[in-house]
mmCIF file of C-alpha atoms in Angstrom:
data_model
loop_
_atom_site.group_PDB
_atom_site.id
_atom_site.type_symbol
_atom_site.label_atom_id
_atom_site.label_comp_id
_atom_site.label_asym_id
_atom_site.label_seq_id
_atom_site.Cartn_x
_atom_site.Cartn_y
_atom_site.Cartn_z
ATOM 1 C CA MET C 1 28.440 50.845 -47.911
ATOM 2 C CA THR C 2 26.881 47.431 -48.429
ATOM 3 C CA LEU C 3 29.609 45.839 -46.337
ATOM 4 C CA LEU C 4 28.973 48.305 -43.535
ATOM 5 C CA ALA C 5 25.231 47.605 -43.573
ATOM 6 C CA GLY C 6 25.900 43.872 -43.502
ATOM 7 C CA THR C 7 28.181 44.302 -40.507
ATOM 8 C CA ARG C 8 25.497 46.277 -38.673
ATOM 9 C CA GLN C 9 22.887 43.632 -39.405
ATOM 10 C CA ALA C 10 25.199 40.908 -38.100
ATOM 11 C CA ARG C 11 25.742 42.865 -34.908
ATOM 12 C CA ILE C 12 21.993 43.376 -34.528
ATOM 13 C CA CYS C 13 21.307 39.653 -35.052
ATOM 14 C CA ALA C 14 23.953 38.711 -32.490
ATOM 15 C CA ALA C 15 22.544 41.222 -30.021
ATOM 16 C CA LEU C 16 19.019 39.904 -30.537
ATOM 17 C CA ALA C 17 20.180 36.318 -30.068
ATOM 18 C CA ALA C 18 22.037 37.215 -26.882
ATOM 19 C CA LEU C 19 19.027 39.154 -25.624
ATOM 20 C CA PHE C 20 16.684 36.277 -26.413
ATOM 21 C CA LEU C 21 18.881 33.768 -24.611
ATOM 22 C CA SER C 22 19.305 36.015 -21.606
ATOM 23 C CA THR C 23 15.555 36.624 -21.501
ATOM 24 C CA CYS C 24 14.821 32.902 -21.630
ATOM 25 C CA ALA C 25 17.415 32.257 -18.942
ATOM 26 C CA ALA C 26 15.924 34.966 -16.764
ATOM 27 C CA ARG C 27 12.435 33.573 -17.243
ATOM 28 C CA ALA C 28 13.664 30.041 -16.511
ATOM 29 C CA GLN C 29 15.338 31.330 -13.358
ATOM 30 C CA ASP C 30 12.100 33.018 -12.353
ATOM 31 C CA THR C 31 10.141 29.760 -12.714
ATOM 32 C CA ARG C 32 12.448 27.839 -10.376
ATOM 33 C CA VAL C 33 11.173 27.691 -6.814
ATOM 34 C CA ASP C 34 12.531 26.192 -3.634
ATOM 35 C CA CYS C 35 11.302 22.738 -2.680
ATOM 36 C CA VAL C 36 11.945 19.891 -0.287
ATOM 37 C CA VAL C 37 12.188 16.192 -1.138
ATOM 38 C CA GLU C 38 10.473 14.027 1.455
ATOM 39 C CA PRO C 39 9.596 10.317 1.774
ATOM 40 C CA ALA C 40 6.119 9.441 0.571
ATOM 41 C CA GLN C 41 5.341 7.891 3.977
ATOM 42 C CA LYS C 42 6.943 7.757 7.401
ATOM 43 C CA LEU C 43 5.397 5.075 9.610
ATOM 44 C CA LYS C 44 5.760 4.065 13.231
ATOM 45 C CA ILE C 45 5.292 0.281 13.323
ATOM 46 C CA GLY C 46 3.936 -1.367 16.451
ATOM 47 C CA SER C 47 1.973 -4.462 17.487
ATOM 48 C CA ALA C 48 -1.762 -5.062 17.698
ATOM 49 C CA THR C 49 -1.281 -7.325 20.736
ATOM 50 C CA LEU C 50 0.730 -7.383 23.939
ATOM 51 C CA GLY C 51 3.667 -9.704 24.314
ATOM 52 C CA ILE C 52 7.388 -10.306 24.572
ATOM 53 C CA LEU C 53 9.513 -9.722 21.484
ATOM 54 C CA LYS C 54 10.980 -13.062 20.481
ATOM 55 C CA SER C 55 13.070 -11.920 17.513
ATOM 56 C CA VAL C 56 13.843 -8.759 15.546
ATOM 57 C CA PRO C 57 15.538 -9.913 12.334
ATOM 58 C CA VAL C 58 15.944 -6.491 10.688
ATOM 59 C CA ASN C 59 17.994 -3.509 11.749
ATOM 60 C CA ARG C 60 18.405 0.151 10.910
ATOM 61 C CA GLY C 61 19.112 0.742 7.221
ATOM 62 C CA ALA C 62 17.560 -2.535 6.054
ATOM 63 C CA ALA C 63 15.409 -2.515 2.917
ATOM 64 C CA VAL C 64 12.108 -4.328 3.382
ATOM 65 C CA LYS C 65 9.226 -5.299 1.124
ATOM 66 C CA ALA C 66 5.527 -5.137 1.886
ATOM 67 C CA GLY C 67 4.578 -8.266 3.837
ATOM 68 C CA ASP C 68 8.072 -9.060 5.128
ATOM 69 C CA ILE C 69 8.216 -10.216 8.763
ATOM 70 C CA ILE C 70 10.308 -7.629 10.594
ATOM 71 C CA ALA C 71 9.631 -8.818 14.177
ATOM 72 C CA ARG C 72 7.986 -11.691 16.049
ATOM 73 C CA LEU C 73 6.298 -11.860 19.419
ATOM 74 C CA ASP C 74 6.442 -15.016 21.523
ATOM 75 C CA SER C 75 3.735 -17.258 20.035
ATOM 76 C CA SER C 76 4.132 -20.677 21.663
ATOM 77 C CA VAL C 77 0.514 -20.727 22.924
ATOM 78 C CA GLU C 78 -0.896 -19.576 19.580
ATOM 79 C CA GLU C 79 1.145 -22.184 17.687
ATOM 80 C CA ALA C 80 -0.233 -24.916 19.933
ATOM 81 C CA ASN C 81 -3.793 -23.668 19.353
ATOM 82 C CA VAL C 82 -3.229 -23.742 15.607
ATOM 83 C CA ALA C 83 -1.921 -27.313 15.756
ATOM 84 C CA LEU C 84 -4.945 -28.453 17.812
ATOM 85 C CA SER C 85 -7.441 -26.656 15.556
ATOM 86 C CA ARG C 86 -5.813 -28.039 12.416
ATOM 87 C CA ALA C 87 -6.029 -31.599 13.730
ATOM 88 C CA GLN C 88 -9.726 -31.124 14.503
ATOM 89 C CA ALA C 89 -10.427 -29.452 11.160
ATOM 90 C CA GLU C 90 -8.676 -32.163 9.148
ATOM 91 C CA SER C 91 -10.378 -35.064 10.938
ATOM 92 C CA THR C 92 -13.471 -36.494 9.206
ATOM 93 C CA ALA C 93 -13.919 -39.497 11.507
ATOM 94 C CA GLY C 94 -17.165 -38.186 12.994
ATOM 95 C CA ILE C 95 -18.725 -37.629 9.582
ATOM 96 C CA GLU C 96 -17.663 -41.024 8.285
ATOM 97 C CA ALA C 97 -19.011 -42.812 11.386
ATOM 98 C CA GLN C 98 -22.343 -41.055 11.132
ATOM 99 C CA GLN C 99 -22.573 -41.817 7.409
ATOM 100 C CA THR C 100 -22.175 -45.524 8.272
ATOM 101 C CA ARG C 101 -25.008 -45.294 10.820
ATOM 102 C CA VAL C 102 -27.272 -43.586 8.292
ATOM 103 C CA GLU C 103 -26.592 -46.332 5.734
ATOM 104 C CA LEU C 104 -27.443 -48.949 8.381
ATOM 105 C CA TYR C 105 -30.706 -47.190 9.292
ATOM 106 C CA LYS C 106 -31.588 -46.835 5.618
ATOM 107 C CA ARG C 107 -31.106 -50.562 4.881
ATOM 108 C CA ARG C 108 -33.108 -51.475 7.974
ATOM 109 C CA LEU C 109 -35.942 -49.197 6.866
ATOM 110 C CA GLU C 110 -35.938 -50.699 3.371
ATOM 111 C CA ARG C 111 -36.164 -54.231 4.784
ATOM 112 C CA GLN C 112 -39.047 -53.269 7.017
ATOM 113 C CA ASN C 113 -40.901 -51.698 4.097
ATOM 114 C CA GLN C 114 -40.497 -54.917 2.072
ATOM 115 C CA LEU C 115 -42.185 -56.974 4.773
ATOM 116 C CA SER C 116 -45.971 -57.217 4.926
ATOM 117 C CA LYS C 117 -47.843 -55.053 7.371
ATOM 118 C CA GLY C 118 -49.118 -58.082 9.204
ATOM 119 C CA ILE C 119 -45.628 -59.195 10.160
ATOM 120 C CA VAL C 120 -44.221 -55.779 11.219
ATOM 121 C CA THR C 121 -46.162 -53.664 13.634
ATOM 122 C CA GLN C 122 -46.724 -49.992 12.912
ATOM 123 C CA GLU C 123 -44.867 -49.116 16.090
ATOM 124 C CA LYS C 124 -41.774 -51.013 14.903
ATOM 125 C CA LEU C 125 -41.959 -49.324 11.508
ATOM 126 C CA ASP C 126 -42.271 -45.878 13.135
ATOM 127 C CA GLN C 127 -39.237 -46.613 15.285
ATOM 128 C CA VAL C 128 -37.108 -47.571 12.263
ATOM 129 C CA GLU C 129 -38.207 -44.463 10.370
ATOM 130 C CA ALA C 130 -37.399 -42.272 13.388
ATOM 131 C CA ASP C 131 -33.920 -43.834 13.718
ATOM 132 C CA TYR C 132 -33.228 -43.126 10.058
ATOM 133 C CA GLU C 133 -34.381 -39.507 10.314
ATOM 134 C CA ILE C 134 -32.404 -38.917 13.525
ATOM 135 C CA GLY C 135 -29.315 -40.432 11.863
ATOM 136 C CA ARG C 136 -29.641 -38.070 8.889
ATOM 137 C CA ARG C 137 -29.883 -35.070 11.201
ATOM 138 C CA ASP C 138 -26.910 -36.258 13.249
ATOM 139 C CA LEU C 139 -24.951 -36.473 9.999
ATOM 140 C CA GLN C 140 -25.811 -32.841 9.222
ATOM 141 C CA THR C 141 -24.664 -31.944 12.732
ATOM 142 C CA GLU C 142 -21.310 -33.649 12.183
ATOM 143 C CA ILE C 143 -20.871 -31.800 8.880
ATOM 144 C CA LEU C 144 -21.631 -28.514 10.643
ATOM 145 C CA LYS C 145 -19.113 -29.334 13.383
ATOM 146 C CA HIS C 146 -16.501 -29.961 10.701
ATOM 147 C CA LYS C 147 -17.166 -26.547 9.170
ATOM 148 C CA LEU C 148 -16.971 -24.922 12.591
ATOM 149 C CA ASN C 149 -13.630 -26.625 13.174
ATOM 150 C CA GLY C 150 -12.395 -25.071 9.939
ATOM 151 C CA ILE C 151 -13.530 -21.640 11.125
ATOM 152 C CA GLU C 152 -11.854 -22.225 14.477
ATOM 153 C CA LEU C 153 -8.630 -23.037 12.618
ATOM 154 C CA GLN C 154 -8.882 -19.741 10.749
ATOM 155 C CA ARG C 155 -9.371 -17.897 14.046
ATOM 156 C CA ALA C 156 -6.348 -19.599 15.606
ATOM 157 C CA GLU C 157 -4.226 -18.788 12.535
ATOM 158 C CA ALA C 158 -5.369 -15.148 12.691
ATOM 159 C CA GLN C 159 -4.325 -14.955 16.338
ATOM 160 C CA LEU C 160 -0.949 -16.429 15.414
ATOM 161 C CA GLU C 161 -0.593 -13.930 12.571
ATOM 162 C CA LEU C 162 -1.081 -11.076 15.047
ATOM 163 C CA ARG C 163 2.162 -12.188 16.710
ATOM 164 C CA MET C 164 4.016 -11.521 13.444
ATOM 165 C CA ILE C 165 4.945 -7.893 12.773
ATOM 166 C CA ARG C 166 4.955 -7.342 9.014
ATOM 167 C CA SER C 167 6.050 -4.354 6.976
ATOM 168 C CA PRO C 168 3.048 -2.622 5.373
ATOM 169 C CA ILE C 169 5.193 -0.906 2.725
ATOM 170 C CA ARG C 170 8.280 -1.321 0.575
ATOM 171 C CA GLY C 171 10.836 0.950 2.143
ATOM 172 C CA ILE C 172 13.769 1.460 4.493
ATOM 173 C CA VAL C 173 14.075 0.936 8.253
ATOM 174 C CA THR C 174 15.271 4.241 9.694
ATOM 175 C CA GLU C 175 14.914 3.351 13.392
ATOM 176 C CA ARG C 176 14.770 0.199 15.479
ATOM 177 C CA LEU C 177 13.354 1.213 18.826
ATOM 178 C CA MET C 178 13.079 -2.164 20.600
ATOM 179 C CA SER C 179 15.040 -5.411 20.822
ATOM 180 C CA ALA C 180 14.279 -9.069 21.513
ATOM 181 C CA GLY C 181 13.178 -9.732 25.077
ATOM 182 C CA GLU C 182 11.419 -6.405 25.596
ATOM 183 C CA PHE C 183 7.730 -6.193 26.441
ATOM 184 C CA VAL C 184 5.602 -4.696 23.668
ATOM 185 C CA ARG C 185 2.513 -2.674 24.490
ATOM 186 C CA GLN C 186 -0.154 -1.706 22.000
ATOM 187 C CA ASP C 187 1.120 1.883 22.013
ATOM 188 C CA SER C 188 4.784 0.887 21.645
ATOM 189 C CA ALA C 189 6.657 1.657 18.431
ATOM 190 C CA ILE C 190 9.120 -1.021 17.354
ATOM 191 C CA PHE C 191 10.328 0.470 14.058
ATOM 192 C CA THR C 192 10.197 3.608 11.960
ATOM 193 C CA LEU C 193 9.841 2.890 8.231
ATOM 194 C CA VAL C 194 9.957 5.312 5.316
ATOM 195 C CA GLN C 195 8.705 4.852 1.770
ATOM 196 C CA LEU C 196 11.240 6.236 -0.710
ATOM 197 C CA ASP C 197 9.513 5.242 -3.946
ATOM 198 C CA PRO C 198 8.131 7.555 -4.988
ATOM 199 C CA LEU C 199 9.573 10.596 -3.256
ATOM 200 C CA TYR C 200 7.311 13.586 -2.660
ATOM 201 C CA VAL C 201 8.571 16.984 -3.755
ATOM 202 C CA GLU C 202 6.807 19.735 -1.809
ATOM 203 C CA ALA C 203 6.871 23.299 -3.145
ATOM 204 C CA TYR C 204 4.977 26.558 -2.586
ATOM 205 C CA LEU C 205 4.221 28.937 -5.431
ATOM 206 C CA PRO C 206 2.679 32.425 -5.512
ATOM 207 C CA VAL C 207 -1.071 32.420 -6.122
ATOM 208 C CA SER C 208 -0.526 34.313 -9.395
ATOM 209 C CA ARG C 209 0.761 31.042 -10.899
ATOM 210 C CA TRP C 210 -2.123 28.848 -9.779
ATOM 211 C CA LYS C 211 -3.657 28.583 -13.258
ATOM 212 C CA GLU C 212 -0.291 27.577 -14.740
ATOM 213 C CA ILE C 213 0.000 24.354 -12.703
ATOM 214 C CA ALA C 214 -2.053 21.302 -13.631
ATOM 215 C CA LEU C 215 -2.174 17.695 -12.442
ATOM 216 C CA GLY C 216 0.177 15.446 -14.364
ATOM 217 C CA MET C 217 2.341 18.365 -15.506
ATOM 218 C CA PRO C 218 6.025 17.395 -15.825
ATOM 219 C CA ALA C 219 8.651 19.434 -14.024
ATOM 220 C CA THR C 220 12.383 19.297 -13.468
ATOM 221 C CA VAL C 221 13.690 18.849 -9.936
ATOM 222 C CA VAL C 222 17.289 19.904 -9.318
ATOM 223 C CA LEU C 223 18.702 18.542 -6.071
ATOM 224 C CA ASP C 224 21.112 20.499 -3.916
ATOM 225 C CA GLN C 225 24.638 19.272 -3.375
ATOM 226 C CA PRO C 226 26.119 16.868 -2.487
ATOM 227 C CA ILE C 227 23.536 14.738 -4.345
ATOM 228 C CA GLY C 228 22.914 17.117 -7.252
ATOM 229 C CA GLY C 229 21.470 16.226 -10.614
ATOM 230 C CA ALA C 230 18.227 17.017 -12.431
ATOM 231 C CA TYR C 231 15.295 14.603 -12.342
ATOM 232 C CA GLU C 232 11.877 14.431 -13.975
ATOM 233 C CA ALA C 233 8.824 14.568 -11.714
ATOM 234 C CA LYS C 234 5.078 14.992 -12.211
ATOM 235 C CA VAL C 235 2.550 17.111 -10.369
ATOM 236 C CA SER C 236 0.238 14.916 -8.244
ATOM 237 C CA VAL C 237 -1.429 17.476 -5.957
ATOM 238 C CA VAL C 238 -2.373 21.122 -6.433
ATOM 239 C CA ASP C 239 -3.852 22.716 -3.333
ATOM 240 C CA GLN C 240 -7.340 24.126 -3.761
ATOM 241 C CA VAL C 241 -7.006 26.407 -0.735
ATOM 242 C CA PHE C 242 -4.547 29.320 -0.720
ATOM 243 C CA ASP C 243 -2.498 30.454 2.256
ATOM 244 C CA ALA C 244 -3.784 34.000 2.617
ATOM 245 C CA ALA C 245 -0.981 35.070 4.952
ATOM 246 C CA SER C 246 1.836 34.265 2.522
ATOM 247 C CA GLY C 247 -0.114 34.467 -0.745
ATOM 248 C CA THR C 248 1.044 31.005 -1.811
ATOM 249 C CA PHE C 249 -0.391 27.576 -2.558
ATOM 250 C CA GLY C 250 1.131 24.136 -2.191
ATOM 251 C CA VAL C 251 2.151 21.765 -4.976
ATOM 252 C CA ARG C 252 3.255 18.166 -4.600
ATOM 253 C CA LEU C 253 5.186 16.266 -7.241
ATOM 254 C CA GLU C 254 6.010 12.566 -7.394
ATOM 255 C CA LEU C 255 9.629 11.699 -8.126
ATOM 256 C CA PRO C 256 10.219 8.018 -9.072
ATOM 257 C CA ASN C 257 12.961 6.383 -7.026
ATOM 258 C CA PRO C 258 12.690 2.617 -7.656
ATOM 259 C CA ASP C 259 16.274 1.814 -6.634
ATOM 260 C CA PHE C 260 16.313 4.040 -3.527
ATOM 261 C CA LYS C 261 19.282 5.916 -4.980
ATOM 262 C CA LEU C 262 17.931 9.295 -3.887
ATOM 263 C CA PRO C 263 17.583 9.992 -0.152
ATOM 264 C CA GLY C 264 14.707 11.924 1.309
ATOM 265 C CA GLY C 265 14.898 15.026 3.455
ATOM 266 C CA GLN C 266 16.908 17.259 1.119
ATOM 267 C CA ARG C 267 16.411 20.675 -0.418
ATOM 268 C CA CYS C 268 15.940 21.251 -4.109
ATOM 269 C CA LYS C 269 14.744 23.584 -6.854
ATOM 270 C CA VAL C 270 11.842 22.749 -9.127
ATOM 271 C CA ALA C 271 11.321 24.293 -12.567
ATOM 272 C CA PHE C 272 7.901 24.132 -14.189
ATOM 273 C CA PRO C 273 7.325 24.542 -17.938
ATOM 274 C CA LEU C 274 7.505 28.170 -19.097
ATOM 275 C CA PRO C 275 4.207 29.865 -19.951
ATOM 276 C CA PRO C 276 3.863 31.047 -23.575
ATOM 277 C CA ALA C 277 6.152 34.042 -24.232
ATOM 278 C CA GLY C 278 5.182 37.276 -26.044
ATOM 279 C CA PRO C 279 6.392 38.166 -29.575
ATOM 280 C CA LEU C 280 10.133 38.435 -29.988
ATOM 281 C CA ALA C 281 9.706 41.929 -31.417
ATOM 282 C CA THR C 282 8.761 43.191 -27.984
ATOM 283 C CA ALA C 283 12.287 42.353 -26.850
ATOM 284 C CA LEU C 284 13.972 44.510 -29.510
ATOM 285 C CA PRO C 285 16.030 47.456 -28.211
ATOM 286 C CA PRO C 286 14.591 50.897 -29.004
ATOM 287 C CA ASN C 287 17.214 51.739 -31.670
ATOM 288 C CA ALA C 288 17.344 48.355 -33.370
ATOM 289 C CA GLU C 289 15.206 49.316 -36.375
ATOM 290 C CA PHE C 290 17.074 52.622 -36.835
ATOM 291 C CA ASP C 291 20.521 50.982 -36.547
ATOM 292 C CA ALA C 292 19.602 48.304 -39.064
ATOM 293 C CA LYS C 293 19.023 50.919 -41.658
#
C-alpha cells in the first residue's frame, strides 16, 4: 500500500512539473511579440555649396567613421584664398615696422624733454608729442589688422572646409548616387549612410501591457533566419500616446552592434521579462489532492 501511494505521489510530482514547465513556456510564448530591426539613422548626405565633384573616394558598402572625408568638390579657388590669407596672417612686418617708429618717436620726445624750455619751442615740443601719440595709435591699428588677417584666414579655411563632404556618423554607405565630374546642387544627395550601432528594435504591444514596460528594461531579441540567434537589448523609448485604432503602443529597444555583424531591416521576435506569476497551487489539476491520498 505504501509503495502504491509513493508511485501515485511520483506521478503527481511529474505531472505538476510538466504542467509548470508547459505553463511557463506558454507564458513565455505569450510575451514574445513581433518586431523589426532597423538602423538607428538613415541619412541622405549632400553638400552645403554648389560645385563640381572632384573625387568620391568611398563606394557602396564602405564603412566610414564620423569626420571621414567621403567626397570632395573642386576647391582650387578656396585653396588659393587660404594660402593668401595664411601669408597675410603670419606676416608681422607691419607691426614690427610700426614698433620701430614708436621707439624712434619716444626717444625723440625724451630728448626734447631733457632740453631747457628756452632752447626748444613749445610748438616743436607739441609736434614731437603728437608724432609719438600718432605712432602709438598706428601701432594699435597694425595689431588690429593682424588680428583681422587671422579672422580672414579662419573664414577662408571654413569656405575650403565646405568643399569637403564629411560623414556625420559612424556607419555604412548603402548608396552612392553621384560620381566625380558631376555638378552638385544644394538639394542633391551624394550618399545614403546608415548607422548600425546601435540597431533600433521597433515593436508594438497591447495597451494592457503598458505598465509592464519600463525604460532600461532588458529584453531578448530573437532574429529570424537566416541570421538567427538571441541577443540582449534594452528599452530606450516607451510611447506615451496609444494608438486607439489598434489598441497598441510603441516600444523601441537599443541593440548593440559595435562590429556591424548584424544587418538592419530584418524581422524578429522580442521577449520581455515575465510578470510575477500566481501561486503554483492554482495550477494544480482538480483531482490532484484526491489522487495523492
